[in-house]
Structures are given as structure tokens and as C-alpha cells.
């Protein structure tokens, strides 16, 4: 608990200097992690094979994990020290002003914070100076209506009598009220500093790592807990409410660009999920933030899954004289308490393993660097936005919107489709940069009956529109990149509805592709806002016919018109897809045509 002397003498620049040092370690750790992921691992995979390569990759994966942990924890220390210094500045300033006032008034401030004042004024009866005294300060102020009863009237002067007045004497010592004010200011400053010190000291005590060279799940879970503690402690210094919510992507970018680099680092460290989901800011920033969220979430889920006891055996036990079988009570207890959660955890981790595999694949391995632009395992069936290549700098950018039955647990298939799209498009324009994005940021229908409803598209369309606006903002304008939105199945319905959102912001994209579409909630290609010559549709055989015609029947196409109809007015591309999920097979015409549209090579597209 600091004294007023300690508050006076503390050198806040020493805290900020230390914070700068921790910040440099955090930044260096992040850079080292990227070097391991994108340089060292790529060399290992190119030069080695077999068990030696597997062992080396495992060691480097662990090293990258260690750097990720250092990046997070050192960033938290930096933010805590900066927050402590920033918040202590106000009470220190108040204290120094009170001490200056005391010196100017010739008062004496004692070690306990009391203020001695000299004789002053005149007794109206005997004309002698009124004696001096000592004022004891209250953090609440002498006449504060919110002060507890125990503090009312502190400091040599009862509450019923204004400071410096004595009954029957008329006048009073004018120094008394001034001394009381100084003493109260000192007490309030010290109290404020103690409250700040208590908040931050608790956080800093927890910011320590176990000895050893291996960061484990428990360490990452501790990092998440450390982040939460610092969020609570540093709320007056850097708050989640500072981060824009519900604003335009231009406003998001303006807020971000108005921060210093140190402030950006602090918001990203303290609120990674919020920063990682903010449309309009650089993809590199979002990726760093979301990787923190991803690593800590995966560690938490793995720890929780490991803590679930095994399913009791036997599951069934005999019951009654006739030998009937019923569930055992132990199994029923386990089933009600654990089975549903266990299934969720296994599903999430299955999907997260697929995401992790893509994130760990270094640039130069046949695919570009991956960027995790959003991650949330627990919202509906999950949320994932993952880009192959940096969309902020890409010459050609494609956003793939998946359809019915999409969920985090099965995201591997969708990631594979955008991998195939990138490889195909990159092969067509090898001297230009390409980014293909899996955009799963809406609650997709879980089954065919749900897919007959419009509500999933109505909820997802504004989010897709916001993402496309944000991508354009981060790229630097509508002409910076050739953009394509591709919707598969119900995803095309979401894309069609997104074109009707925020029409004043311009077209949703340069080109729109509808693959296996049950309808786009418009009657004609020209209603999509990109020009009918920039609308492309593709259908397949087998169950794809059922999906498209079923969508027609339930009204996903205005006027019962769907994109593969001639009357819709768009370009109908040739397709060799054998079923509803067969559009992304390498070497097939279906994939080639999609890649040609994404690459802007419209004259190479084969039409039906």
C-alpha cells in the first residue's frame, strides 16, 4: 500500500520504459513465430522426409507454440505496466498539486498525511490570533454526501459547523478550512493510488510462467485467465467499449489508424476476439489476434475433454425376473452430465485440427500463407473465416460462402474447396496474387427442412455485406482488387440477399458465382447489382438437381426462377460435377471455369 511519499516519488517513466522492453520481446516473439512457421518449417518439408522430418516438424511446432505464448504473456505485462503508469499519473498529479498548495500556504505535511496549519484570524472577543492546529484528511472530502457516517465531520471540525468557525466567537482561523482541503486532497490521491496498485499488483503477480522449455495446454489456459484478469484490472486504461461496435468499416479503420502502435498492440493483446473480428482493419492484425483466441480455445477444450471420465461399463444391466435390460444408473448419470458436452468438444477439436493444419502449412509449400480472420467455436455451429493469401494485397480475391449443414466440426471439406480454388486460379495467373477465403460467419441451416427457410439468409446477409465492405476498406478501395463472391447451395441464397444490403456502398463484388444454387431471392441476374454479364451459375447432376429444383419450389428464387435458368439472365457455365458437392475436383472443367472467373479471364470460361 503506497504512502503519499511513495506516490510523490514514483517515477512513472520507469514503468513505461519497462513496458517498452516487454513490448519489444512480445513483438520479437511474434516475428520469430512467423519465421518458424513460414521459413524453417518450409525448408524442413522441402529437404527432409520420413521420421526425421516428422520429429523436426514436431520440434518446430512446439517452438512456434512457445513463441506464441511469449508473444501473449509479454504483451500482457506491457499492457499492465502501461496501464499502471497511466492510471497512477492522475493521483500523483493531484498529490503534487496539494503538496504545492501546502508549501505556498506555509503548511506542514506530516508523514501520516495530516496537515499542520499556523495561527490565523482574530478572536472577536480578545482580539488574539486563533490558534493553529492539524487537519486529518478524508478520502471522501469533508462534506461529501456519499461518505460513510464514520467519515462525516473528520478533521478537527464537526459536520454541523463549517470549517474555521467556533460557536460564540464569530470569526475563525481561515487556515483551518484550507488545511482541511489539502489534507483531503492528499488522502483522496493516496486512496486512489492504493486502489490502482491493488488492481494491477494482483495481475502482475499472476504473470509468470513455469520453468521449462515446453509450453503446454495448461500454460495457454493460464494465459487466457491472465488476459481476463487484466481486462478487469485495466478497464479504466483500455476498455472493450473503446472498440467500435456496429459501425461502418470506414469508421473501424479510422479508429484503428488513429491509435499509436503501442495502443494497437494493447487492444489486440487484451481483446483479441474483438480486434480479430473487426472488419476494415488489416488482415495481418486480425490473423495475429485470432491465432491467440484459437490457441487458447483449443488448449481449453483439450483440457476439458481430457477431464471427462470414460463412459461407464456396462451400459445396460439386467432388470426384473424376466431378464430385461435397462440403462445402468451410472451410465445415465454420465450421459446426462457429460455425453453432450463430450460430443461438442470432439466436434470442435476435429474442426480445429483441420484449421491448425492449414495455419501451420508454411508459404512455399504449394499454398500461400493462411490468415485466420475470425474464429468462434461456440456460436451456433461455429464461426470460421480463413484466407489463403493476404486479401488486403491480392490482385484477385474470392470469398466462398458454404451452405446447408456447414459446421465447425466438418469445416475441413470447405477449407479443401478454397484450397482447390486458390491452386486453380493461381495457375491461371501465376504472376498475380490470389486470395481465396472460406467465409463461414453465419448460422447455416442444419438440414434440408431448415434450408427451406429464409431466416438464415436474412441473418447472414448483413454480416457478409459488412465483411465485403471491410475487405474493400482494408484493400484501399473498390478498384484495388478484382473480387468474386461464390455461394454454394444455401450459401448462394445468403450471397443473393447480401447484394440487397447497403446498396449505397456499391456492388457486393465484381463477379458473383452461384454453384448448385436453390435461388438467390431475386428474379433476374441484373437485380444482383453487378451487371448480368458478371453473374455466373453452375449446376451438377445427381442430388444437385434435387437441391436446385427444391429451392425453386420453396421460393428461394423470386418468380420461381433460379440462377441456372436461361431466364435468369446470367452466364451458365459448363459443368462436369456429378453431384452437389463435386464442383471442386482438380482437373475438372467445373473448377477451371470457377478459377477463370476469379482470375478475371472471362473469355476462357466455357458456357453451357
Coordinates of C-alpha atoms in Angstrom, one line a residue:
X1 CA 0.0 0.0 0.0
X2 CA 1.8 3.2 -1.2
X3 CA 2.2 6.2 1.1
X4 CA 1.9 9.7 -0.1
X5 CA 5.7 9.9 -0.1
X6 CA 5.9 6.9 -2.4
X7 CA 3.3 8.2 -4.7
X8 CA 5.1 11.6 -4.9
X9 CA 8.4 10.0 -5.7
X10 CA 7.4 7.2 -8.0
X11 CA 9.0 7.6 -11.5
X12 CA 6.2 6.6 -13.9
X13 CA 8.6 6.7 -16.8
X14 CA 10.4 3.7 -15.3
X15 CA 7.2 1.7 -15.7
X16 CA 6.7 2.8 -19.3
X17 CA 10.3 2.2 -20.1
X18 CA 9.9 -1.4 -18.7
X19 CA 6.7 -1.7 -20.7
X20 CA 8.5 -0.8 -23.9
X21 CA 11.1 -3.6 -23.2
X22 CA 8.3 -6.2 -22.7
X23 CA 6.6 -4.9 -25.8
X24 CA 9.8 -5.4 -27.8
X25 CA 10.0 -9.0 -26.5
X26 CA 6.4 -9.6 -27.4
X27 CA 6.8 -8.2 -31.0
X28 CA 10.1 -10.1 -31.5
X29 CA 8.4 -13.4 -30.3
X30 CA 5.6 -12.9 -32.8
X31 CA 8.1 -12.3 -35.6
X32 CA 10.1 -15.4 -34.5
X33 CA 6.9 -17.4 -34.6
X34 CA 6.2 -16.3 -38.1
X35 CA 9.7 -17.2 -39.1
X36 CA 9.4 -20.7 -37.7
X37 CA 6.0 -21.2 -39.5
X38 CA 6.9 -19.7 -42.8
X39 CA 10.6 -20.3 -43.3
X40 CA 12.0 -23.0 -41.1
X41 CA 9.1 -25.4 -41.5
X42 CA 9.0 -24.9 -45.2
X43 CA 12.7 -25.8 -45.5
X44 CA 12.3 -28.9 -43.4
X45 CA 9.4 -30.1 -45.6
X46 CA 11.3 -29.4 -48.8
X47 CA 14.6 -31.1 -47.7
X48 CA 13.6 -33.9 -45.4
X49 CA 11.4 -36.9 -45.4
X50 CA 10.3 -39.7 -43.1
X51 CA 10.7 -39.9 -39.3
X52 CA 13.5 -37.4 -39.1
X53 CA 11.3 -34.8 -40.9
X54 CA 8.3 -35.7 -38.6
X55 CA 10.5 -35.2 -35.5
X56 CA 11.9 -31.9 -36.7
X57 CA 8.4 -30.6 -37.6
X58 CA 7.1 -31.6 -34.1
X59 CA 10.0 -29.7 -32.5
X60 CA 9.4 -26.6 -34.7
X61 CA 5.7 -26.7 -34.0
X62 CA 6.5 -26.7 -30.3
X63 CA 8.9 -23.8 -30.8
X64 CA 6.2 -21.8 -32.6
X65 CA 3.8 -22.5 -29.8
X66 CA 6.4 -21.3 -27.3
X67 CA 6.8 -18.1 -29.2
X68 CA 3.0 -17.6 -29.4
X69 CA 2.8 -17.9 -25.6
X70 CA 5.7 -15.4 -25.1
X71 CA 4.0 -13.0 -27.5
X72 CA 0.8 -13.1 -25.5
X73 CA 2.2 -13.1 -22.0
X74 CA 4.9 -10.4 -22.7
X75 CA 2.2 -8.3 -24.3
X76 CA 0.1 -8.6 -21.2
X77 CA 3.0 -7.5 -19.0
X78 CA 3.5 -4.5 -21.3
X79 CA -0.2 -3.5 -21.1
X80 CA -0.3 -4.0 -17.3
X81 CA 2.8 -1.7 -16.8
X82 CA 1.5 0.9 -19.2
X83 CA -1.9 0.8 -17.6
X84 CA -0.4 1.1 -14.1
X85 CA 1.7 4.1 -15.1
X86 CA -1.2 5.8 -17.0
X87 CA -3.7 5.4 -14.1
X88 CA -1.2 6.5 -11.4
X89 CA -0.5 9.7 -13.3
X90 CA -3.8 11.3 -12.2
X91 CA -3.5 10.7 -8.4
X92 CA 0.2 11.7 -8.5
X93 CA -0.7 14.9 -10.2
X94 CA -3.4 15.6 -7.6
X95 CA -1.0 14.9 -4.8
X96 CA 1.7 17.1 -6.1
X97 CA -0.8 19.9 -6.5
X98 CA -1.9 19.5 -2.9
X99 CA 1.7 19.5 -1.7
X100 CA 2.5 22.6 -3.7
X101 CA -0.6 24.3 -2.2
X102 CA 0.6 23.3 1.3
X103 CA 4.0 24.8 0.7
X104 CA 2.6 28.0 -0.7
X105 CA 0.4 28.4 2.4
X106 CA 3.3 27.6 4.8
X107 CA 1.6 24.5 6.0
X108 CA 3.4 21.4 7.2
X109 CA 2.5 18.0 5.8
X110 CA 3.3 15.2 8.2
X111 CA 4.3 11.6 7.4
X112 CA 0.8 10.3 8.1
X113 CA -0.7 12.9 5.6
X114 CA -2.1 15.2 8.2
X115 CA -1.6 18.9 7.6
X116 CA -0.5 21.4 10.3
X117 CA -1.5 25.0 9.9
X118 CA -0.5 28.1 11.8
X119 CA -2.5 30.5 13.9
X120 CA -4.6 33.0 11.9
X121 CA -7.6 35.2 12.0
X122 CA -8.7 37.1 15.1
X123 CA -10.8 36.2 18.1
X124 CA -13.6 38.8 18.2
X125 CA -13.6 38.9 22.0
X126 CA -10.0 39.2 23.0
X127 CA -8.6 40.2 19.6
X128 CA -5.9 37.5 19.8
X129 CA -5.0 35.2 16.9
X130 CA -6.9 32.0 16.7
X131 CA -4.5 29.0 17.4
X132 CA -3.3 26.8 14.6
X133 CA -3.9 23.0 14.5
X134 CA -3.7 19.9 12.5
X135 CA -6.2 18.7 9.8
X136 CA -6.6 14.9 9.2
X137 CA -7.7 14.1 5.7
X138 CA -10.6 12.0 4.4
X139 CA -10.6 10.4 1.0
X140 CA -14.3 11.3 0.7
X141 CA -13.9 15.0 1.4
X142 CA -15.3 16.7 4.5
X143 CA -18.8 17.4 3.3
X144 CA -19.3 14.6 0.8
X145 CA -22.9 13.4 1.0
X146 CA -21.7 9.9 -0.2
X147 CA -19.1 9.5 2.6
X148 CA -19.9 6.8 5.2
X149 CA -21.1 8.0 8.6
X150 CA -17.7 7.2 10.1
X151 CA -16.1 9.8 7.9
X152 CA -18.6 12.6 8.4
X153 CA -17.1 15.6 10.1
X154 CA -13.5 14.3 10.1
X155 CA -10.6 16.6 10.6
X156 CA -11.0 18.8 13.8
X157 CA -14.3 20.2 12.6
X158 CA -17.7 18.8 13.3
X159 CA -20.0 18.5 10.3
X160 CA -22.6 20.9 11.8
X161 CA -20.0 23.7 11.9
X162 CA -18.4 25.0 8.8
X163 CA -14.6 24.7 8.9
X164 CA -12.9 27.5 10.8
X165 CA -16.0 28.8 12.7
X166 CA -16.3 28.5 16.5
X167 CA -19.6 28.9 18.3
X168 CA -19.8 32.2 20.1
X169 CA -16.6 33.5 18.8
X170 CA -17.8 34.9 15.4
X171 CA -14.8 34.6 13.2
X172 CA -12.4 31.7 12.8
X173 CA -8.9 30.6 11.7
X174 CA -9.0 30.9 7.9
X175 CA -6.1 28.4 7.6
X176 CA -8.2 25.6 9.0
X177 CA -10.5 25.1 6.0
X178 CA -7.6 25.4 3.6
X179 CA -5.6 22.8 5.6
X180 CA -8.6 20.5 5.6
X181 CA -8.9 20.8 1.9
X182 CA -5.2 20.0 1.4
X183 CA -5.4 17.1 3.8
X184 CA -8.5 15.7 2.0
X185 CA -6.8 16.0 -1.4
X186 CA -3.8 14.1 -0.1
X187 CA -6.0 11.4 1.4
X188 CA -8.0 11.1 -1.8
X189 CA -4.9 10.8 -4.0
X190 CA -3.4 8.1 -1.8
X191 CA -6.6 6.2 -1.7
X192 CA -7.0 6.3 -5.5
X193 CA -3.4 5.2 -5.9
X194 CA -3.9 2.3 -3.5
X195 CA -6.9 1.1 -5.4
X196 CA -5.0 1.2 -8.7
X197 CA -2.0 -0.5 -7.1
X198 CA -4.2 -3.3 -5.7
X199 CA -5.8 -4.0 -9.1
X200 CA -2.6 -4.2 -11.1
X201 CA -0.3 -5.9 -8.5
X202 CA -2.7 -8.9 -8.4
X203 CA -2.5 -9.2 -12.2
X204 CA 1.3 -8.8 -12.3
X205 CA 1.8 -11.5 -9.6
X206 CA 0.0 -14.0 -11.9
X207 CA 2.0 -13.1 -15.0
X208 CA 4.7 -15.7 -14.5
X209 CA 5.5 -19.0 -16.3
X210 CA 6.5 -22.4 -15.1
X211 CA 10.1 -23.3 -15.7
X212 CA 10.9 -25.5 -18.7
X213 CA 11.1 -25.4 -22.5
X214 CA 7.7 -26.7 -23.4
X215 CA 4.5 -24.6 -23.4
X216 CA 1.6 -27.0 -22.6
X217 CA -2.2 -26.6 -22.7
X218 CA -2.3 -25.6 -19.1
X219 CA 0.0 -22.7 -19.9
X220 CA -2.2 -21.5 -22.7
X221 CA -5.2 -21.8 -20.5
X222 CA -3.4 -19.7 -17.8
X223 CA -2.7 -17.1 -20.5
X224 CA -6.4 -16.8 -21.2
X225 CA -7.1 -16.4 -17.5
X226 CA -4.3 -13.8 -17.2
X227 CA -6.0 -11.9 -20.1
X228 CA -9.3 -11.9 -18.3
X229 CA -7.8 -10.7 -15.0
X230 CA -6.1 -7.8 -16.9
X231 CA -9.3 -6.9 -18.7
X232 CA -10.9 -6.5 -15.3
X233 CA -8.0 -4.6 -13.8
X234 CA -7.2 -2.3 -16.8
X235 CA -10.7 -1.3 -17.7
X236 CA -10.1 2.4 -16.9
X237 CA -7.0 2.4 -19.1
X238 CA -8.0 0.3 -22.1
X239 CA -11.6 -1.0 -22.3
X240 CA -13.5 -3.3 -24.6
X241 CA -16.1 -0.5 -25.0
X242 CA -13.5 1.6 -26.8
X243 CA -13.5 -0.9 -29.7
X244 CA -16.1 0.1 -32.3
X245 CA -19.3 -1.9 -32.4
X246 CA -21.9 -1.7 -35.1
X247 CA -20.1 1.0 -37.0
X248 CA -19.2 1.1 -40.7
X249 CA -15.9 -0.4 -41.8
X250 CA -14.6 3.0 -42.6
X251 CA -15.2 4.1 -39.1
X252 CA -13.5 0.9 -37.8
X253 CA -10.5 1.7 -39.9
X254 CA -10.4 5.3 -38.8
X255 CA -10.4 4.3 -35.2
X256 CA -7.6 1.8 -35.7
X257 CA -5.5 4.2 -37.8
X258 CA -5.9 6.8 -35.1
X259 CA -4.2 4.6 -32.5
X260 CA -0.5 4.5 -31.8
X261 CA 1.3 1.2 -32.5
X262 CA 1.5 0.7 -28.8
X263 CA -2.2 1.2 -28.3
X264 CA -2.9 -1.2 -31.2
X265 CA -0.8 -3.8 -29.6
X266 CA -2.5 -3.4 -26.3
X267 CA -6.0 -3.7 -27.7
X268 CA -5.0 -6.7 -29.7
X269 CA -3.4 -8.4 -26.7
X270 CA -6.2 -7.6 -24.2
X271 CA -9.2 -8.1 -26.5
X272 CA -8.0 -10.4 -29.3
X273 CA -11.5 -11.8 -30.2
X274 CA -13.0 -8.3 -30.6
X275 CA -10.0 -7.0 -32.6
X276 CA -9.8 -10.2 -34.7
X277 CA -13.5 -9.8 -35.7
X278 CA -13.2 -6.1 -36.7
X279 CA -14.0 -5.7 -40.4
X280 CA -12.0 -2.9 -42.1
X281 CA -8.6 -3.3 -40.3
X282 CA -5.6 -5.1 -41.7
X283 CA -5.8 -8.9 -42.2
X284 CA -2.4 -9.3 -40.6
X285 CA -3.7 -7.8 -37.4
X286 CA -6.8 -9.9 -37.4
X287 CA -4.8 -13.0 -38.0
X288 CA -2.4 -12.4 -35.1
X289 CA -5.4 -11.7 -32.7
X290 CA -7.4 -14.7 -33.9
X291 CA -4.5 -17.1 -33.5
X292 CA -4.3 -16.1 -29.9
X293 CA -8.0 -16.9 -29.5
X294 CA -7.6 -20.1 -31.4
X295 CA -4.6 -21.4 -29.5
X296 CA -6.1 -20.6 -26.1
X297 CA -9.6 -22.0 -27.0
X298 CA -8.0 -25.3 -28.3
X299 CA -6.0 -25.7 -25.2
X300 CA -9.1 -25.1 -23.0
X301 CA -11.2 -27.6 -24.9
X302 CA -8.4 -30.3 -24.8
X303 CA -8.0 -29.9 -21.1
X304 CA -11.8 -30.1 -20.6
X305 CA -12.1 -33.2 -22.8
X306 CA -9.3 -35.0 -21.0
X307 CA -11.1 -34.3 -17.7
X308 CA -14.3 -36.1 -18.8
X309 CA -14.4 -39.5 -17.2
X310 CA -14.7 -42.5 -19.5
X311 CA -18.1 -43.9 -20.3
X312 CA -19.2 -46.3 -17.6
X313 CA -19.4 -50.0 -18.4
X314 CA -21.6 -51.8 -18.7
X315 CA -24.1 -49.5 -20.4
X316 CA -27.0 -51.9 -19.9
X317 CA -27.8 -54.1 -16.9
X318 CA -30.5 -56.8 -16.4
X319 CA -33.7 -55.8 -14.7
X320 CA -36.5 -58.0 -13.3
X321 CA -37.2 -61.7 -13.2
X322 CA -37.5 -61.9 -17.0
X323 CA -34.0 -60.6 -17.6
X324 CA -35.0 -57.4 -19.3
X325 CA -32.2 -54.8 -19.9
X326 CA -32.1 -51.2 -18.8
X327 CA -29.5 -48.4 -18.7
X328 CA -27.4 -48.5 -15.6
X329 CA -27.8 -45.6 -13.2
X330 CA -24.0 -44.8 -13.5
X331 CA -24.3 -44.7 -17.3
X332 CA -27.4 -42.5 -17.1
X333 CA -25.7 -40.1 -14.8
X334 CA -22.6 -39.9 -17.1
X335 CA -24.9 -39.5 -20.1
X336 CA -26.8 -36.5 -18.7
X337 CA -23.7 -34.8 -17.4
X338 CA -21.0 -35.4 -20.0
X339 CA -22.1 -37.0 -23.3
X340 CA -23.5 -33.9 -25.0
X341 CA -20.5 -31.8 -23.9
X342 CA -18.1 -34.5 -24.9
X343 CA -19.6 -34.7 -28.4
X344 CA -19.4 -30.9 -28.8
X345 CA -15.7 -30.8 -27.7
X346 CA -14.8 -33.7 -30.0
X347 CA -16.5 -31.9 -32.9
X348 CA -14.9 -28.6 -32.2
X349 CA -11.5 -30.1 -31.9
X350 CA -11.9 -32.1 -35.1
X351 CA -12.6 -28.9 -37.0
X352 CA -9.9 -27.0 -35.1
X353 CA -7.3 -29.7 -36.1
X354 CA -8.1 -29.1 -39.7
X355 CA -7.8 -25.3 -39.2
X356 CA -4.5 -25.8 -37.4
X357 CA -3.2 -28.0 -40.1
X358 CA -3.8 -25.2 -42.6
X359 CA -2.4 -22.5 -40.4
X360 CA 0.8 -24.5 -39.9
X361 CA 1.3 -25.1 -43.6
X362 CA 4.0 -22.6 -44.5
X363 CA 4.2 -20.3 -47.5
X364 CA 6.2 -22.0 -50.2
X365 CA 4.6 -25.4 -49.6
X366 CA 2.3 -25.1 -52.7
X367 CA -0.1 -22.8 -50.8
X368 CA 0.3 -19.2 -49.6
X369 CA 0.3 -18.1 -46.0
X370 CA -3.0 -18.6 -44.3
X371 CA -4.8 -15.8 -42.4
X372 CA -7.4 -16.5 -39.7
X373 CA -9.8 -13.6 -39.9
X374 CA -12.4 -14.9 -37.4
X375 CA -12.8 -17.8 -35.0
X376 CA -15.5 -18.7 -32.5
X377 CA -16.2 -22.4 -31.8
X378 CA -19.3 -21.9 -29.6
X379 CA -21.5 -19.5 -31.5
X380 CA -24.2 -21.7 -33.2
X381 CA -22.3 -24.3 -35.2
X382 CA -19.1 -22.3 -35.1
X383 CA -17.6 -19.3 -36.9
X384 CA -14.5 -19.5 -39.2
X385 CA -13.1 -17.1 -41.8
X386 CA -9.9 -18.3 -43.2
X387 CA -8.0 -16.8 -46.2
X388 CA -5.4 -18.4 -48.4
X389 CA -3.1 -15.5 -49.1
X390 CA -3.5 -11.9 -47.8
X391 CA -6.7 -10.4 -49.2
X392 CA -5.5 -6.9 -48.5
X393 CA -2.8 -7.1 -51.1
X394 CA -4.3 -9.7 -53.6
X395 CA -4.9 -8.9 -57.2
X396 CA -7.8 -11.3 -57.2
X397 CA -9.9 -12.2 -54.2
X398 CA -12.6 -14.8 -53.9
X399 CA -15.0 -15.3 -51.0
X400 CA -16.6 -18.7 -50.8
X401 CA -19.9 -18.9 -48.8
X402 CA -20.8 -22.5 -47.8
X403 CA -24.3 -23.8 -47.5
X404 CA -26.6 -26.2 -45.6
X405 CA -25.0 -28.5 -42.9
X406 CA -21.9 -26.4 -42.6
X407 CA -20.4 -26.5 -39.1
X408 CA -17.0 -26.2 -37.5
X409 CA -16.7 -29.9 -36.9
X410 CA -16.8 -30.5 -40.7
X411 CA -15.0 -27.4 -41.9
X412 CA -12.2 -29.4 -43.4
X413 CA -14.1 -30.0 -46.6
X414 CA -14.8 -26.3 -47.1
X415 CA -11.2 -25.4 -46.5
X416 CA -10.3 -28.0 -49.1
X417 CA -12.6 -26.3 -51.6
X418 CA -10.9 -22.9 -51.2
X419 CA -7.5 -24.6 -51.4
X420 CA -8.6 -26.0 -54.8
X421 CA -9.9 -22.6 -55.9
X422 CA -6.6 -21.0 -55.0
X423 CA -4.5 -23.6 -56.8
X424 CA -6.7 -23.4 -59.9
X425 CA -6.8 -19.6 -60.0
X426 CA -3.1 -19.2 -59.2
X427 CA -2.2 -21.5 -62.1
X428 CA -4.1 -19.3 -64.5
X429 CA -2.5 -16.0 -63.3
X430 CA 0.9 -17.1 -61.9
X431 CA 2.3 -13.6 -62.0
X432 CA -0.5 -12.1 -60.0
X433 CA -1.5 -12.6 -56.3
X434 CA -4.6 -14.5 -55.4
X435 CA -6.6 -14.9 -52.1
X436 CA -9.4 -17.4 -51.6
X437 CA -11.5 -17.1 -48.4
X438 CA -13.7 -19.6 -46.6
X439 CA -16.4 -17.4 -45.1
X440 CA -18.4 -19.3 -42.5
X441 CA -19.7 -16.4 -40.4
X442 CA -23.4 -17.2 -40.3
X443 CA -25.7 -19.8 -38.8
X444 CA -26.1 -22.2 -41.7
X445 CA -29.2 -24.5 -41.8
X446 CA -28.6 -27.9 -40.2
X447 CA -30.8 -29.9 -42.6
X448 CA -33.0 -29.7 -45.6
X449 CA -36.2 -28.7 -43.8
X450 CA -34.3 -25.8 -42.2
X451 CA -32.9 -24.9 -45.6
X452 CA -36.4 -24.1 -46.9
X453 CA -36.5 -21.1 -44.6
X454 CA -35.2 -17.6 -45.4
X455 CA -34.3 -16.6 -41.8
X456 CA -30.7 -18.0 -42.1
X457 CA -30.1 -15.8 -45.1
X458 CA -31.7 -12.8 -43.5
X459 CA -29.4 -13.1 -40.5
X460 CA -26.3 -13.9 -42.5
X461 CA -26.6 -11.4 -45.4
X462 CA -25.8 -8.2 -43.4
X463 CA -22.7 -9.9 -41.9
X464 CA -21.5 -10.9 -45.4
X465 CA -22.1 -7.4 -46.7
X466 CA -20.1 -5.9 -43.8
X467 CA -17.2 -8.3 -44.4
X468 CA -17.1 -7.4 -48.1
X469 CA -17.2 -3.7 -47.2
X470 CA -14.4 -4.3 -44.7
X471 CA -12.3 -6.2 -47.2
X472 CA -12.6 -3.3 -49.7
X473 CA -11.7 -0.8 -46.9
X474 CA -8.6 -2.8 -45.9
X475 CA -7.6 -3.2 -49.6
X476 CA -7.8 0.5 -50.1
X477 CA -10.8 0.9 -52.3
X478 CA -13.1 -0.8 -54.8
X479 CA -10.6 -0.8 -57.6
X480 CA -7.7 -2.2 -55.6
X481 CA -8.6 -5.9 -56.2
X482 CA -10.8 -7.9 -58.5
X483 CA -13.3 -9.5 -56.1
X484 CA -15.7 -12.5 -56.5
X485 CA -18.3 -13.8 -54.2
X486 CA -19.1 -17.5 -54.7
X487 CA -22.1 -19.1 -52.9
X488 CA -22.6 -22.8 -52.8
X489 CA -26.1 -24.2 -52.2
X490 CA -27.8 -22.1 -49.5
X491 CA -24.6 -20.0 -49.4
X492 CA -25.7 -18.6 -52.8
X493 CA -29.0 -17.6 -51.2
X494 CA -27.1 -15.7 -48.5
X495 CA -25.0 -14.1 -51.2
X496 CA -28.0 -13.0 -53.2
X497 CA -29.6 -11.5 -50.1
X498 CA -26.3 -9.7 -49.3
X499 CA -26.4 -7.9 -52.6
X500 CA -29.6 -6.2 -51.4
X501 CA -27.9 -4.9 -48.2
X502 CA -26.3 -1.4 -48.1
X503 CA -26.8 -0.8 -51.8
X504 CA -25.4 2.7 -51.4
X505 CA -21.9 1.2 -50.7
X506 CA -21.7 -0.1 -54.3
X507 CA -21.8 -3.6 -55.7
X508 CA -21.1 -6.6 -53.4
X509 CA -18.3 -7.7 -55.6
X510 CA -17.1 -7.5 -59.2
X511 CA -18.3 -11.0 -60.1
X512 CA -20.8 -13.4 -58.4
X513 CA -20.8 -17.1 -58.8
X514 CA -23.8 -19.3 -57.8
X515 CA -22.9 -23.0 -57.6
X516 CA -25.7 -25.6 -57.1
X517 CA -28.0 -22.7 -56.2
X518 CA -31.6 -23.2 -54.9
X519 CA -32.2 -19.5 -55.6
X520 CA -30.8 -16.1 -54.7
X521 CA -34.0 -14.3 -53.7
X522 CA -34.0 -12.2 -56.9
X523 CA -35.8 -12.8 -60.2
X524 CA -33.1 -11.7 -62.5
X525 CA -29.3 -11.5 -62.6
X526 CA -29.5 -7.8 -63.1
X527 CA -31.0 -7.5 -59.7
X528 CA -27.8 -8.5 -58.0
X529 CA -26.2 -5.1 -58.7
X530 CA -23.0 -6.3 -60.6
X531 CA -24.4 -6.4 -64.1
X532 CA -25.9 -9.6 -65.5
X533 CA -22.7 -10.2 -67.6
X534 CA -20.8 -10.6 -64.2
X535 CA -23.2 -13.2 -62.8
X536 CA -22.2 -16.8 -63.3
X537 CA -24.1 -20.0 -62.4
X538 CA -23.2 -23.7 -62.4
X539 CA -25.2 -26.8 -61.7
X540 CA -24.5 -30.5 -61.4
X541 CA -26.1 -33.9 -61.8
X542 CA -27.5 -36.3 -59.2
X543 CA -28.7 -34.7 -55.9
X544 CA -27.7 -31.2 -57.2
X545 CA -30.7 -31.3 -59.4
X546 CA -32.9 -32.0 -56.3
X547 CA -31.3 -29.1 -54.4
X548 CA -31.9 -26.6 -57.1
X549 CA -35.4 -27.7 -58.0
X550 CA -36.3 -27.9 -54.4
X551 CA -35.2 -24.4 -53.9
X552 CA -37.4 -23.3 -56.8
X553 CA -40.4 -25.0 -55.2
X554 CA -40.0 -23.3 -51.8
X555 CA -39.5 -19.9 -53.3
X556 CA -35.8 -19.1 -52.8
X557 CA -35.9 -17.7 -56.3
X558 CA -38.2 -14.8 -57.0
X559 CA -40.8 -15.8 -59.5
X560 CA -39.7 -19.4 -59.1
X561 CA -36.5 -18.5 -61.0
X562 CA -33.1 -19.9 -60.1
X563 CA -29.6 -18.9 -61.5
X564 CA -29.2 -22.0 -63.8
X565 CA -32.4 -20.9 -65.7
X566 CA -31.9 -19.2 -69.0
X567 CA -34.5 -16.7 -68.0
X568 CA -32.4 -15.6 -65.0
X569 CA -30.2 -13.8 -67.4
X570 CA -26.7 -14.7 -66.1
X571 CA -23.9 -16.8 -67.6
X572 CA -24.5 -20.5 -67.3
X573 CA -21.1 -22.2 -67.1
X574 CA -20.4 -25.7 -68.3
X575 CA -20.1 -28.2 -65.5
X576 CA -19.0 -31.8 -65.2
X577 CA -20.0 -32.1 -61.5
X578 CA -21.6 -35.5 -60.8
X579 CA -23.4 -34.4 -57.6
X580 CA -24.0 -31.4 -55.3
X581 CA -20.5 -31.5 -53.7
X582 CA -18.5 -32.4 -56.8
X583 CA -17.6 -28.9 -58.2
X584 CA -14.1 -28.6 -56.9
X585 CA -12.2 -31.7 -58.3
X586 CA -8.8 -30.7 -59.7
X587 CA -8.5 -31.2 -63.4
X588 CA -12.3 -30.9 -64.0
X589 CA -13.9 -28.3 -66.2
X590 CA -16.2 -27.1 -63.3
X591 CA -13.2 -26.0 -61.2
X592 CA -11.4 -24.5 -64.2
X593 CA -14.4 -22.3 -65.1
X594 CA -14.7 -21.0 -61.5
X595 CA -10.9 -20.2 -61.4
X596 CA -11.2 -18.4 -64.7
X597 CA -14.0 -16.1 -63.3
X598 CA -12.0 -15.5 -60.1
X599 CA -8.9 -14.6 -62.3
X600 CA -11.0 -12.2 -64.4
X601 CA -10.3 -14.3 -67.5
X602 CA -14.0 -14.3 -68.6
X603 CA -13.1 -15.2 -72.2
X604 CA -11.7 -18.6 -71.1
X605 CA -14.9 -19.6 -69.4
X606 CA -16.8 -22.4 -71.1
X607 CA -20.5 -21.7 -71.2
X608 CA -23.3 -24.2 -71.4

